Amino acid sequence: MSETLGGTKAPSPRHLTVLWFLPLSAPLIIGVALALLVTFAHYPPPVELLTRETLWGVSLAAMALVLLLGRRLRNLVMAPERMAHRPLPGSAESSRDVRVLAAAKVQSSMFMLLGLLNFVSMLVVAACFMHADAELALLNGVYALVLAIVTKPDFALAIRETEAVLRRQA
């Protein structure tokens, strides 16, 4: 692909899909590492801020809330009209190719959505390390993968729709 924006290649839907699952699979990798640490190295809890029941209740409620609102959040952040109007960080948007610009805007919006979706999961990971709770860390990892599957945008469609909005604006 020779299309570029600011000297870098425009992301393809396949690359965006890989970039989508990498950050959202990190909590599972961290959960496995914590389980191994607790099981084999007898990792003690450094700080217990909450009781185990409270930790599990708050964590499960937060995960359920994000899982329920994930698609709505995706539809809000990844709406083609919003992506087309959103400025690209660190770019003058001087690309003459609308498709490259649309792909870059979709990628930028994807990372914004990933940050929002991964926030609760990373808070749970931090709590799991403080409490040395391997089971909750593993459950959080599975939750993050389910969240990734449930909220994954159709990147090819998003690029096409954003490109159409950009063409209408020009």
Coordinates of C-alpha atoms in Angstrom, one line a residue:
M1 CA 0.0 0.0 0.0
S2 CA 1.6 3.2 -1.1
E3 CA -1.0 5.6 0.3
T4 CA 0.6 7.8 3.0
L5 CA -0.3 10.5 5.4
G6 CA 2.6 12.4 6.7
G7 CA 5.1 9.8 5.5
T8 CA 3.4 6.8 7.2
K9 CA 1.2 4.1 5.6
A10 CA -2.5 4.3 5.9
P11 CA -3.8 1.5 8.2
S12 CA -5.8 -1.3 6.6
P13 CA -8.8 -2.9 8.2
R14 CA -6.8 -6.0 8.9
H15 CA -4.1 -4.0 10.8
L16 CA -6.7 -2.2 12.7
T17 CA -8.2 -5.5 13.8
V18 CA -4.9 -6.7 15.1
L19 CA -4.3 -3.4 16.9
W20 CA -7.8 -3.7 18.4
F21 CA -7.2 -7.1 20.0
L22 CA -3.7 -6.5 21.3
P23 CA -4.4 -4.0 24.0
L24 CA -7.6 -5.7 25.0
S25 CA -5.8 -9.1 25.4
A26 CA -3.3 -7.6 27.8
P27 CA -5.4 -8.1 30.9
L28 CA -5.6 -11.9 30.3
I29 CA -1.8 -12.0 29.9
I30 CA -1.4 -10.0 33.1
G31 CA -4.0 -12.3 34.8
V32 CA -2.0 -15.4 33.9
A33 CA 1.2 -13.8 35.1
L34 CA -0.4 -12.9 38.4
A35 CA -1.9 -16.4 38.8
L36 CA 1.6 -17.9 38.3
L37 CA 3.1 -15.4 40.7
V38 CA 0.5 -16.2 43.4
T39 CA 0.7 -19.9 42.8
F40 CA 4.4 -20.5 42.5
A41 CA 6.1 -17.5 44.1
H42 CA 3.5 -17.2 46.9
Y43 CA 3.0 -13.5 46.1
P44 CA 1.6 -11.8 49.3
P45 CA -1.0 -9.0 49.0
P46 CA 0.9 -5.8 49.5
V47 CA -2.2 -3.8 50.6
E48 CA -5.8 -5.0 51.2
L49 CA -8.0 -1.9 50.7
L50 CA -11.3 -3.8 50.5
T51 CA -12.6 -7.1 51.7
R52 CA -12.6 -9.8 49.0
E53 CA -16.4 -9.7 48.7
T54 CA -16.4 -5.9 48.2
L55 CA -13.5 -6.1 45.7
W56 CA -15.3 -8.8 43.7
G57 CA -18.7 -7.0 43.9
V58 CA -17.3 -3.6 42.8
S59 CA -15.2 -5.2 40.0
L60 CA -18.0 -7.3 38.6
A61 CA -20.4 -4.4 38.7
A62 CA -17.9 -2.2 36.8
M63 CA -17.1 -4.9 34.3
A64 CA -20.9 -5.5 33.7
L65 CA -21.6 -1.8 33.3
V66 CA -18.8 -1.4 30.7
L67 CA -19.9 -4.6 28.9
L68 CA -23.5 -3.3 28.7
L69 CA -22.6 0.2 27.6
G70 CA -19.7 -0.9 25.3
R71 CA -21.6 -0.9 22.1
R72 CA -23.3 2.4 22.8
L73 CA -19.9 3.9 23.5
R74 CA -18.5 2.4 20.3
N75 CA -21.3 3.8 18.3
L76 CA -20.8 7.2 19.9
V77 CA -17.0 7.4 19.4
M78 CA -16.9 5.6 16.1
A79 CA -19.7 7.5 14.4
P80 CA -18.5 8.5 10.9
E81 CA -19.7 12.1 11.2
R82 CA -17.8 12.5 14.5
M83 CA -14.7 10.8 13.2
A84 CA -14.7 13.1 10.1
H85 CA -14.9 16.2 12.3
R86 CA -12.4 15.1 14.9
P87 CA -8.9 16.5 14.2
L88 CA -6.0 14.2 13.9
P89 CA -3.5 14.7 16.8
G90 CA -0.1 15.9 15.6
S91 CA -1.1 16.2 12.0
A92 CA -1.9 19.1 9.7
E93 CA -4.3 16.8 7.7
S94 CA -2.6 17.8 4.4
S95 CA -3.3 14.5 2.7
R96 CA -4.9 14.9 -0.7
D97 CA -6.1 11.3 -0.6
V98 CA -9.4 11.2 1.3
R99 CA -9.2 7.4 1.9
V100 CA -5.9 7.8 3.7
L101 CA -7.2 10.6 5.8
A102 CA -10.4 8.6 6.6
A103 CA -8.3 5.5 7.6
A104 CA -6.1 7.7 9.9
K105 CA -9.2 9.2 11.5
V106 CA -10.6 5.8 12.1
Q107 CA -7.4 4.6 13.7
S108 CA -7.2 7.7 15.9
S109 CA -10.8 7.1 17.0
M110 CA -10.1 3.4 17.6
F111 CA -7.3 4.2 20.0
M112 CA -9.5 6.7 21.9
L113 CA -12.2 4.0 22.2
L114 CA -9.6 1.4 23.3
G115 CA -8.5 3.7 26.1
L116 CA -12.0 4.2 27.3
L117 CA -12.8 0.5 27.2
N118 CA -9.6 -0.6 28.8
F119 CA -9.8 1.8 31.7
V120 CA -12.0 -0.3 34.0
S121 CA -10.0 -3.4 33.2
M122 CA -6.7 -1.8 34.2
L123 CA -8.2 -0.6 37.4
V124 CA -9.3 -4.2 38.2
V125 CA -5.8 -5.4 37.3
A126 CA -4.3 -2.8 39.8
A127 CA -6.7 -4.0 42.5
C128 CA -5.9 -7.6 41.8
F129 CA -2.2 -7.0 42.3
M130 CA -2.9 -5.1 45.6
H131 CA -5.0 -8.0 46.8
A132 CA -3.1 -10.8 45.1
D133 CA -6.4 -12.1 43.7
A134 CA -5.4 -14.3 40.8
E135 CA -9.0 -15.6 40.2
L136 CA -10.4 -12.1 39.7
A137 CA -7.4 -11.2 37.5
L138 CA -8.1 -14.2 35.2
L139 CA -11.8 -13.4 35.1
N140 CA -10.9 -9.8 34.2
G141 CA -8.8 -11.1 31.3
V142 CA -11.6 -13.2 30.0
Y143 CA -14.0 -10.2 30.4
A144 CA -11.6 -8.0 28.4
L145 CA -11.5 -10.5 25.5
V146 CA -15.3 -10.8 25.5
L147 CA -15.5 -7.0 25.6
A148 CA -13.1 -6.9 22.6
I149 CA -15.3 -9.2 20.6
V150 CA -18.6 -7.6 21.6
T151 CA -17.5 -4.0 20.8
K152 CA -15.2 -4.6 17.8
P153 CA -16.1 -2.0 15.1
D154 CA -16.3 -3.0 11.4
F155 CA -13.2 -1.1 10.3
A156 CA -13.7 -1.5 6.6
L157 CA -17.2 0.0 6.9
A158 CA -16.0 2.7 9.2
I159 CA -13.3 3.8 6.8
R160 CA -15.8 3.8 3.8
E161 CA -18.4 5.8 5.8
T162 CA -15.9 8.3 7.1
E163 CA -14.4 8.7 3.6
A164 CA -18.0 9.4 2.3
V165 CA -18.5 12.1 5.0
L166 CA -15.1 13.7 4.2
R167 CA -15.9 13.7 0.5
R168 CA -19.3 15.4 1.2
Q169 CA -17.5 18.0 3.3
A170 CA -14.9 18.8 0.6

